[in-house]
């Protein structure tokens, strides 16, 4: 088993990574929750039918009373309505402050169940069992939990660290190809911003089967990078912004496509390539870097560019709104494996992009 410990002031938690670990979920959970009686397992309508009864059985065998709560799959479940439903389900189950919530699913389930755990009864323990690649390398680590509001994504949320993250790479076998590759965009991002050797390692195996052969190493490397960043900057005021590489421009593409045409991973992939070209224009990024990045991105079946108008870019950086400030921070690469934040005038950024 590979494991790492996220150490934050006053508390720390383990991330455990091993094939087949789902079958040990009960025993491991008991080892960190000595006094809990009830476990509310939140899952979604795709993940639940495949994995929930397995997890519930193991939890029951470890002496917990278990209730499985299944939400509809998809981003629309990260809503105030669904949050309210979870509160009701928790309380009708008899959940108390010494009990716990388990998130069994992708980032949607993790964010929603995590926010519900952070706020019900002023906060109960929370365990993540992430089942998408994105959730394993990104959303289950770092303690950000949230729901979407009408005004935008992730606008109500909290920092609520899990007690434990249980990662079973085998669950990725049932992921649709597009969802797997979406997660790969974030994996590539880690190589770009922090580890050039890891980037080269990925570039040698840009194929799902080859990547799955090395999946424990991949998950460990990504989680270790995120761990280090989060330990330095739990509240997202400094170092953590490097994780936004590819995301400012990616956001423009998501917006341009009405959040339907392009998935988050596709938008981030194209955003990273655009940021690499921008960096070359600004004299920050080595000239051969965009081609190397585009080679890996396209080998993974992700887009290297997405059409976007000046107006769409302007909307994404807030230039269409008054009073949002003239500067924006973009993350650029000064080497493959090293990122730097750069403040730019928004107008100058737009001119460099279109
Ligand atoms: P998701 O949770 O919607 O999962 C994608 C799809 O895969 C869903 O249809 C789901 O039902 C299905 N699925 C999940 N696991 C499966 C499995 N093992 N087998 C078969 N199908 C499976 O999407 P996601 O990409 O995991 O997460 C996206 C969410 O994560 C967004 O809401 C985003 O805001 C959030 N996020 C949060 C953070 C954070 O730090 N909290 C970071 C990044 C993203
Ligand atoms: Zn992302």
GROMACS .gro file of C-alpha atoms and ligand atoms in nm:
model
  399
    1UNK     CA    1   0.000   0.000   0.000
    2UNK     CA    2   0.112   0.356  -0.067
    3UNK     CA    3   0.017   0.613   0.191
    4UNK     CA    4   0.084   0.973   0.269
    5UNK     CA    5  -0.009   1.200   0.553
    6UNK     CA    6  -0.145   1.549   0.509
    7UNK     CA    7  -0.025   1.748   0.811
    8UNK     CA    8  -0.216   2.062   0.894
    9UNK     CA    9  -0.207   2.265   1.216
   10UNK     CA   10  -0.391   2.071   1.485
   11UNK     CA   11  -0.486   1.776   1.268
   12UNK     CA   12  -0.353   1.545   1.007
   13UNK     CA   13  -0.500   1.267   0.797
   14UNK     CA   14  -0.386   0.980   0.582
   15UNK     CA   15  -0.442   0.912   0.216
   16UNK     CA   16  -0.426   0.537   0.153
   17UNK     CA   17  -0.379   0.405  -0.200
   18UNK     CA   18  -0.408   0.038  -0.290
   19UNK     CA   19  -0.584  -0.181  -0.542
   20UNK     CA   20  -0.881  -0.354  -0.380
   21UNK     CA   21  -0.879  -0.120  -0.079
   22UNK     CA   22  -1.257  -0.084  -0.099
   23UNK     CA   23  -1.282  -0.423   0.070
   24UNK     CA   24  -1.088  -0.290   0.369
   25UNK     CA   25  -1.298   0.028   0.396
   26UNK     CA   26  -1.478  -0.090   0.712
   27UNK     CA   27  -1.168  -0.190   0.905
   28UNK     CA   28  -0.975   0.122   0.808
   29UNK     CA   29  -1.268   0.349   0.890
   30UNK     CA   30  -1.306   0.187   1.231
   31UNK     CA   31  -0.938   0.252   1.301
   32UNK     CA   32  -0.988   0.629   1.267
   33UNK     CA   33  -1.344   0.650   1.406
   34UNK     CA   34  -1.325   0.468   1.735
   35UNK     CA   35  -1.648   0.606   1.882
   36UNK     CA   36  -1.878   0.643   1.583
   37UNK     CA   37  -2.198   0.437   1.567
   38UNK     CA   38  -2.355   0.553   1.241
   39UNK     CA   39  -2.212   0.606   0.895
   40UNK     CA   40  -2.407   0.789   0.625
   41UNK     CA   41  -2.265   0.685   0.288
   42UNK     CA   42  -2.345   0.944   0.020
   43UNK     CA   43  -2.310   0.821  -0.335
   44UNK     CA   44  -2.458   0.892  -0.678
   45UNK     CA   45  -2.686   0.707  -0.917
   46UNK     CA   46  -2.395   0.575  -1.128
   47UNK     CA   47  -2.152   0.482  -0.852
   48UNK     CA   48  -2.405   0.352  -0.600
   49UNK     CA   49  -2.528   0.052  -0.801
   50UNK     CA   50  -2.169  -0.061  -0.865
   51UNK     CA   51  -1.994   0.000  -0.532
   52UNK     CA   52  -2.228   0.107  -0.250
   53UNK     CA   53  -2.339  -0.234  -0.125
   54UNK     CA   54  -1.977  -0.350  -0.113
   55UNK     CA   55  -1.878  -0.052   0.101
   56UNK     CA   56  -2.193  -0.074   0.316
   57UNK     CA   57  -2.133  -0.444   0.386
   58UNK     CA   58  -1.774  -0.378   0.495
   59UNK     CA   59  -1.882  -0.088   0.716
   60UNK     CA   60  -2.152  -0.301   0.878
   61UNK     CA   61  -1.900  -0.579   0.938
   62UNK     CA   62  -1.686  -0.324   1.122
   63UNK     CA   63  -1.978  -0.258   1.356
   64UNK     CA   64  -2.131   0.058   1.207
   65UNK     CA   65  -2.498   0.119   1.138
   66UNK     CA   66  -2.502   0.221   0.775
   67UNK     CA   67  -2.739   0.424   0.561
   68UNK     CA   68  -2.669   0.466   0.189
   69UNK     CA   69  -2.802   0.790   0.040
   70UNK     CA   70  -2.802   0.805  -0.340
   71UNK     CA   71  -2.817   1.139  -0.521
   72UNK     CA   72  -2.870   1.183  -0.897
   73UNK     CA   73  -2.535   1.180  -1.081
   74UNK     CA   74  -2.416   1.512  -1.222
   75UNK     CA   75  -2.314   1.866  -1.130
   76UNK     CA   76  -2.676   1.978  -1.079
   77UNK     CA   77  -2.678   1.777  -0.756
   78UNK     CA   78  -2.428   2.021  -0.600
   79UNK     CA   79  -2.726   2.236  -0.505
   80UNK     CA   80  -2.890   2.394  -0.202
   81UNK     CA   81  -3.192   2.168  -0.254
   82UNK     CA   82  -2.980   1.854  -0.248
   83UNK     CA   83  -2.791   1.985   0.057
   84UNK     CA   84  -3.124   2.025   0.236
   85UNK     CA   85  -3.222   1.672   0.141
   86UNK     CA   86  -2.897   1.535   0.280
   87UNK     CA   87  -2.949   1.716   0.612
   88UNK     CA   88  -3.294   1.558   0.639
   89UNK     CA   89  -3.163   1.213   0.552
   90UNK     CA   90  -2.881   1.245   0.808
   91UNK     CA   91  -3.114   1.354   1.087
   92UNK     CA   92  -3.384   1.098   1.015
   93UNK     CA   93  -3.109   0.835   1.030
   94UNK     CA   94  -3.023   0.964   1.378
   95UNK     CA   95  -2.677   1.094   1.293
   96UNK     CA   96  -2.507   1.253   1.595
   97UNK     CA   97  -2.192   1.461   1.634
   98UNK     CA   98  -1.980   1.153   1.699
   99UNK     CA   99  -2.096   0.985   1.376
  100UNK     CA  100  -1.960   1.033   1.025
  101UNK     CA  101  -2.036   1.095   0.660
  102UNK     CA  102  -1.864   0.896   0.386
  103UNK     CA  103  -1.846   1.035   0.031
  104UNK     CA  104  -1.837   0.749  -0.221
  105UNK     CA  105  -1.814   0.903  -0.567
  106UNK     CA  106  -1.653   1.166  -0.784
  107UNK     CA  107  -1.596   1.533  -0.710
  108UNK     CA  108  -1.966   1.611  -0.710
  109UNK     CA  109  -2.040   1.366  -0.429
  110UNK     CA  110  -1.722   1.467  -0.242
  111UNK     CA  111  -1.797   1.840  -0.258
  112UNK     CA  112  -2.165   1.807  -0.167
  113UNK     CA  113  -2.131   1.540   0.105
  114UNK     CA  114  -1.826   1.720   0.242
  115UNK     CA  115  -2.012   2.050   0.272
  116UNK     CA  116  -2.305   1.870   0.432
  117UNK     CA  117  -2.064   1.705   0.680
  118UNK     CA  118  -1.896   2.040   0.752
  119UNK     CA  119  -2.224   2.207   0.840
  120UNK     CA  120  -2.471   1.951   0.978
  121UNK     CA  121  -2.471   1.965   1.360
  122UNK     CA  122  -2.187   2.221   1.325
  123UNK     CA  123  -1.965   1.961   1.165
  124UNK     CA  124  -1.923   1.583   1.175
  125UNK     CA  125  -1.635   1.360   1.068
  126UNK     CA  126  -1.598   1.300   0.699
  127UNK     CA  127  -1.428   1.028   0.497
  128UNK     CA  128  -1.358   1.043   0.124
  129UNK     CA  129  -1.371   0.737  -0.099
  130UNK     CA  130  -1.308   0.907  -0.437
  131UNK     CA  131  -1.410   0.708  -0.744
  132UNK     CA  132  -1.305   0.929  -1.039
  133UNK     CA  133  -0.949   1.005  -1.138
  134UNK     CA  134  -1.019   1.376  -1.087
  135UNK     CA  135  -1.152   1.312  -0.737
  136UNK     CA  136  -0.855   1.090  -0.652
  137UNK     CA  137  -0.586   1.334  -0.766
  138UNK     CA  138  -0.761   1.661  -0.692
  139UNK     CA  139  -1.093   1.715  -0.518
  140UNK     CA  140  -1.060   1.458  -0.236
  141UNK     CA  141  -0.733   1.614  -0.118
  142UNK     CA  142  -0.717   1.960   0.032
  143UNK     CA  143  -1.040   2.002   0.223
  144UNK     CA  144  -1.232   2.234  -0.007
  145UNK     CA  145  -1.601   2.143  -0.009
  146UNK     CA  146  -1.880   2.337  -0.173
  147UNK     CA  147  -2.210   2.357  -0.353
  148UNK     CA  148  -2.307   2.569  -0.653
  149UNK     CA  149  -2.544   2.865  -0.626
  150UNK     CA  150  -2.745   3.028  -0.902
  151UNK     CA  151  -2.481   3.303  -0.915
  152UNK     CA  152  -2.203   3.055  -0.991
  153UNK     CA  153  -2.007   2.741  -0.911
  154UNK     CA  154  -1.873   2.661  -0.564
  155UNK     CA  155  -2.006   2.984  -0.414
  156UNK     CA  156  -2.110   2.835  -0.080
  157UNK     CA  157  -1.850   2.617   0.080
  158UNK     CA  158  -1.602   2.551   0.357
  159UNK     CA  159  -1.260   2.417   0.434
  160UNK     CA  160  -1.336   2.083   0.596
  161UNK     CA  161  -1.056   1.831   0.597
  162UNK     CA  162  -1.149   1.461   0.582
  163UNK     CA  163  -1.043   1.220   0.859
  164UNK     CA  164  -0.919   0.980   0.595
  165UNK     CA  165  -0.906   0.932   0.218
  166UNK     CA  166  -0.946   0.574   0.093
  167UNK     CA  167  -0.829   0.538  -0.267
  168UNK     CA  168  -0.886   0.216  -0.459
  169UNK     CA  169  -0.747   0.253  -0.814
  170UNK     CA  170  -0.952  -0.048  -0.929
  171UNK     CA  171  -1.269   0.162  -0.921
  172UNK     CA  172  -1.133   0.360  -1.215
  173UNK     CA  173  -1.189   0.054  -1.438
  174UNK     CA  174  -1.560   0.135  -1.463
  175UNK     CA  175  -1.510   0.501  -1.554
  176UNK     CA  176  -1.622   0.611  -1.900
  177UNK     CA  177  -1.321   0.693  -2.119
  178UNK     CA  178  -1.402   1.064  -2.138
  179UNK     CA  179  -1.426   1.093  -1.759
  180UNK     CA  180  -1.094   0.912  -1.715
  181UNK     CA  181  -0.920   1.145  -1.962
  182UNK     CA  182  -1.078   1.448  -1.797
  183UNK     CA  183  -0.892   1.351  -1.483
  184UNK     CA  184  -0.573   1.308  -1.685
  185UNK     CA  185  -0.579   1.681  -1.761
  186UNK     CA  186  -0.524   1.746  -1.389
  187UNK     CA  187  -0.257   1.474  -1.373
  188UNK     CA  188  -0.067   1.644  -1.658
  189UNK     CA  189  -0.110   1.975  -1.474
  190UNK     CA  190   0.083   1.842  -1.173
  191UNK     CA  191   0.372   1.740  -1.398
  192UNK     CA  192   0.371   2.082  -1.564
  193UNK     CA  193   0.378   2.287  -1.244
  194UNK     CA  194   0.590   2.076  -1.011
  195UNK     CA  195   0.762   1.774  -1.161
  196UNK     CA  196   0.923   1.764  -1.506
  197UNK     CA  197   1.031   1.400  -1.460
  198UNK     CA  198   0.672   1.304  -1.391
  199UNK     CA  199   0.566   1.485  -1.708
  200UNK     CA  200   0.821   1.284  -1.907
  201UNK     CA  201   0.696   0.964  -1.737
  202UNK     CA  202   0.341   1.041  -1.853
  203UNK     CA  203   0.456   1.135  -2.203
  204UNK     CA  204   0.601   0.785  -2.240
  205UNK     CA  205   0.264   0.617  -2.170
  206UNK     CA  206  -0.021   0.833  -2.305
  207UNK     CA  207  -0.270   0.547  -2.312
  208UNK     CA  208  -0.524   0.438  -2.052
  209UNK     CA  209  -0.399   0.080  -2.024
  210UNK     CA  210  -0.036   0.188  -1.983
  211UNK     CA  211  -0.135   0.454  -1.733
  212UNK     CA  212  -0.341   0.204  -1.532
  213UNK     CA  213  -0.036  -0.023  -1.511
  214UNK     CA  214   0.133   0.256  -1.314
  215UNK     CA  215  -0.174   0.401  -1.149
  216UNK     CA  216  -0.062   0.372  -0.787
  217UNK     CA  217   0.255   0.566  -0.865
  218UNK     CA  218   0.053   0.826  -1.058
  219UNK     CA  219  -0.201   0.874  -0.778
  220UNK     CA  220   0.072   0.892  -0.516
  221UNK     CA  221   0.275   1.149  -0.712
  222UNK     CA  222  -0.024   1.376  -0.774
  223UNK     CA  223  -0.155   1.353  -0.416
  224UNK     CA  224   0.193   1.418  -0.280
  225UNK     CA  225   0.224   1.735  -0.490
  226UNK     CA  226  -0.119   1.854  -0.380
  227UNK     CA  227  -0.038   1.760  -0.018
  228UNK     CA  228   0.274   1.977  -0.020
  229UNK     CA  229   0.090   2.270  -0.175
  230UNK     CA  230  -0.204   2.245   0.066
  231UNK     CA  231   0.025   2.213   0.369
  232UNK     CA  232   0.189   2.541   0.270
  233UNK     CA  233  -0.135   2.716   0.192
  234UNK     CA  234  -0.445   2.548   0.333
  235UNK     CA  235  -0.666   2.855   0.288
  236UNK     CA  236  -0.572   2.928  -0.071
  237UNK     CA  237  -0.399   3.263  -0.030
  238UNK     CA  238  -0.064   3.189  -0.196
  239UNK     CA  239   0.107   2.872  -0.319
  240UNK     CA  240  -0.225   2.699  -0.386
  241UNK     CA  241  -0.289   2.934  -0.678
  242UNK     CA  242  -0.025   2.744  -0.879
  243UNK     CA  243  -0.283   2.466  -0.902
  244UNK     CA  244  -0.482   2.705  -1.120
  245UNK     CA  245  -0.243   2.653  -1.410
  246UNK     CA  246  -0.458   2.619  -1.722
  247UNK     CA  247  -0.769   2.709  -1.525
  248UNK     CA  248  -0.807   3.085  -1.590
  249UNK     CA  249  -0.816   3.029  -1.966
  250UNK     CA  250  -0.990   2.695  -1.915
  251UNK     CA  251  -1.267   2.885  -1.741
  252UNK     CA  252  -1.306   3.100  -2.054
  253UNK     CA  253  -1.357   2.786  -2.264
  254UNK     CA  254  -1.605   2.635  -2.020
  255UNK     CA  255  -1.797   2.963  -2.022
  256UNK     CA  256  -1.777   2.991  -2.403
  257UNK     CA  257  -1.924   2.643  -2.436
  258UNK     CA  258  -2.202   2.714  -2.186
  259UNK     CA  259  -2.050   2.452  -1.949
  260UNK     CA  260  -2.187   2.182  -2.181
  261UNK     CA  261  -1.979   2.176  -2.495
  262UNK     CA  262  -1.645   2.124  -2.318
  263UNK     CA  263  -1.581   1.925  -2.005
  264UNK     CA  264  -1.363   2.070  -1.730
  265UNK     CA  265  -1.071   1.848  -1.825
  266UNK     CA  266  -1.094   1.940  -2.192
  267UNK     CA  267  -1.108   2.310  -2.104
  268UNK     CA  268  -0.811   2.279  -1.868
  269UNK     CA  269  -0.609   2.086  -2.127
  270UNK     CA  270  -0.662   2.361  -2.385
  271UNK     CA  271  -0.609   2.625  -2.115
  272UNK     CA  272  -0.269   2.477  -2.026
  273UNK     CA  273  -0.164   2.479  -2.393
  274UNK     CA  274  -0.281   2.840  -2.434
  275UNK     CA  275  -0.094   2.941  -2.117
  276UNK     CA  276   0.219   2.774  -2.254
  277UNK     CA  277   0.196   2.976  -2.577
  278UNK     CA  278   0.126   3.290  -2.377
  279UNK     CA  279   0.436   3.224  -2.168
  280UNK     CA  280   0.650   3.194  -2.480
  281UNK     CA  281   0.510   3.525  -2.610
  282UNK     CA  282   0.598   3.690  -2.281
  283UNK     CA  283   0.949   3.545  -2.283
  284UNK     CA  284   0.887   3.335  -1.970
  285UNK     CA  285   0.832   2.989  -2.116
  286UNK     CA  286   1.094   2.793  -2.316
  287UNK     CA  287   0.993   2.795  -2.687
  288UNK     CA  288   0.991   2.413  -2.721
  289UNK     CA  289   0.756   2.362  -2.425
  290UNK     CA  290   0.417   2.417  -2.597
  291UNK     CA  291   0.491   2.147  -2.853
  292UNK     CA  292   0.584   1.893  -2.583
  293UNK     CA  293   0.271   1.975  -2.386
  294UNK     CA  294   0.048   1.962  -2.692
  295UNK     CA  295   0.199   1.627  -2.789
  296UNK     CA  296   0.095   1.472  -2.458
  297UNK     CA  297  -0.244   1.646  -2.445
  298UNK     CA  298  -0.343   1.532  -2.793
  299UNK     CA  299  -0.211   1.178  -2.737
  300UNK     CA  300  -0.454   1.161  -2.444
  301UNK     CA  301  -0.738   1.262  -2.677
  302UNK     CA  302  -0.776   1.602  -2.513
  303UNK     CA  303  -0.802   1.927  -2.714
  304UNK     CA  304  -0.494   2.149  -2.747
  305UNK     CA  305  -0.700   2.453  -2.842
  306UNK     CA  306  -1.062   2.563  -2.814
  307UNK     CA  307  -1.202   2.853  -3.016
  308UNK     CA  308  -1.277   3.153  -2.797
  309UNK     CA  309  -1.364   3.511  -2.887
  310UNK     CA  310  -1.218   3.824  -2.729
  311UNK     CA  311  -1.557   3.882  -2.561
  312UNK     CA  312  -1.556   3.534  -2.411
  313UNK     CA  313  -1.204   3.577  -2.277
  314UNK     CA  314  -1.305   3.919  -2.140
  315UNK     CA  315  -1.604   3.768  -1.961
  316UNK     CA  316  -1.389   3.494  -1.810
  317UNK     CA  317  -1.136   3.740  -1.666
  318UNK     CA  318  -1.409   3.975  -1.548
  319UNK     CA  319  -1.319   4.255  -1.788
  320UNK     CA  320  -1.682   4.289  -1.884
  321UNK     CA  321  -1.773   4.387  -1.527
  322UNK     CA  322  -1.697   4.717  -1.361
  323UNK     CA  323  -1.496   4.727  -1.042
  324UNK     CA  324  -1.320   4.392  -1.064
  325UNK     CA  325  -0.974   4.550  -1.095
  326UNK     CA  326  -0.747   4.580  -1.395
  327UNK     CA  327  -0.499   4.312  -1.301
  328UNK     CA  328  -0.527   3.938  -1.317
  329UNK     CA  329  -0.292   3.666  -1.202
  330UNK     CA  330  -0.201   3.403  -1.457
  331UNK     CA  331   0.011   3.098  -1.390
  332UNK     CA  332   0.293   3.048  -1.640
  333UNK     CA  333   0.563   2.784  -1.676
  334UNK     CA  334   0.925   2.895  -1.673
  335UNK     CA  335   1.025   2.530  -1.720
  336UNK     CA  336   0.843   2.201  -1.763
  337UNK     CA  337   0.793   2.121  -1.394
  338UNK     CA  338   0.803   2.474  -1.259
  339UNK     CA  339   0.526   2.734  -1.244
  340UNK     CA  340   0.529   3.101  -1.154
  341UNK     CA  341   0.241   3.340  -1.092
  342UNK     CA  342   0.245   3.655  -1.301
  343UNK     CA  343   0.030   3.966  -1.256
  344UNK     CA  344  -0.092   4.102  -1.586
  345UNK     CA  345  -0.306   4.385  -1.701
  346UNK     CA  346  -0.630   4.223  -1.821
  347UNK     CA  347  -0.633   4.418  -2.145
  348UNK     CA  348  -0.274   4.319  -2.220
  349UNK     CA  349  -0.363   3.957  -2.146
  350UNK     CA  350  -0.652   3.967  -2.392
  351UNK     CA  351  -0.433   4.122  -2.660
  352UNK     CA  352  -0.174   3.848  -2.615
  353UNK     CA  353  -0.442   3.579  -2.641
  354UNK     CA  354  -0.645   3.675  -2.947
  355LIG     P1  355  -1.848   1.366  -1.112
  355LIG     O1  356  -1.847   1.350  -0.966
  355LIG     O2  357  -1.968   1.426  -1.174
  355LIG     O3  358  -1.818   1.224  -1.180
  355LIG     C1  359  -1.817   1.214  -1.321
  355LIG     C2  360  -1.911   1.103  -1.368
  355LIG     O4  361  -1.851   0.976  -1.341
  355LIG     C3  362  -2.046   1.101  -1.298
  355LIG     O5  363  -2.143   1.066  -1.393
  355LIG     C4  364  -2.031   0.989  -1.196
  355LIG     O6  365  -2.153   0.931  -1.161
  355LIG     C5  366  -1.942   0.893  -1.269
  355LIG     N1  367  -1.859   0.805  -1.187
  355LIG     C6  368  -1.786   0.840  -1.079
  355LIG     N2  369  -1.710   0.739  -1.039
  355LIG     C7  370  -1.735   0.635  -1.123
  355LIG     C8  371  -1.684   0.503  -1.134
  355LIG     N3  372  -1.587   0.459  -1.054
  355LIG     N4  373  -1.734   0.424  -1.231
  355LIG     C9  374  -1.829   0.471  -1.318
  355LIG     N5  375  -1.878   0.595  -1.314
  355LIG    C10  376  -1.831   0.677  -1.218
  355LIG     O7  377  -1.725   1.454  -1.164
  355LIG     P2  378  -1.574   1.469  -1.119
  355LIG     O8  379  -1.502   1.506  -1.242
  355LIG     O9  380  -1.527   1.357  -1.036
  355LIG    O10  381  -1.579   1.595  -1.022
  355LIG    C11  382  -1.617   1.722  -1.068
  355LIG    C12  383  -1.655   1.808  -0.948
  355LIG    O11  384  -1.542   1.820  -0.863
  355LIG    C13  385  -1.698   1.949  -0.985
  355LIG    O12  386  -1.815   1.981  -0.918
  355LIG    C14  387  -1.583   2.035  -0.935
  355LIG    O13  388  -1.625   2.164  -0.894
  355LIG    C15  389  -1.533   1.954  -0.820
  355LIG     N6  390  -1.391   1.980  -0.784
  355LIG    C16  391  -1.364   2.007  -0.654
  355LIG    C17  392  -1.233   2.030  -0.614
  355LIG    C18  393  -1.203   2.055  -0.470
  355LIG    O14  394  -1.089   2.088  -0.435
  355LIG     N7  395  -1.299   2.037  -0.382
  355LIG    C19  396  -1.130   2.024  -0.708
  355LIG    C20  397  -1.160   1.996  -0.840
  355LIG    C21  398  -1.293   1.974  -0.877
  356LIG    ZN1  399  -0.949   2.155  -1.238
   0.00000   0.00000   0.00000
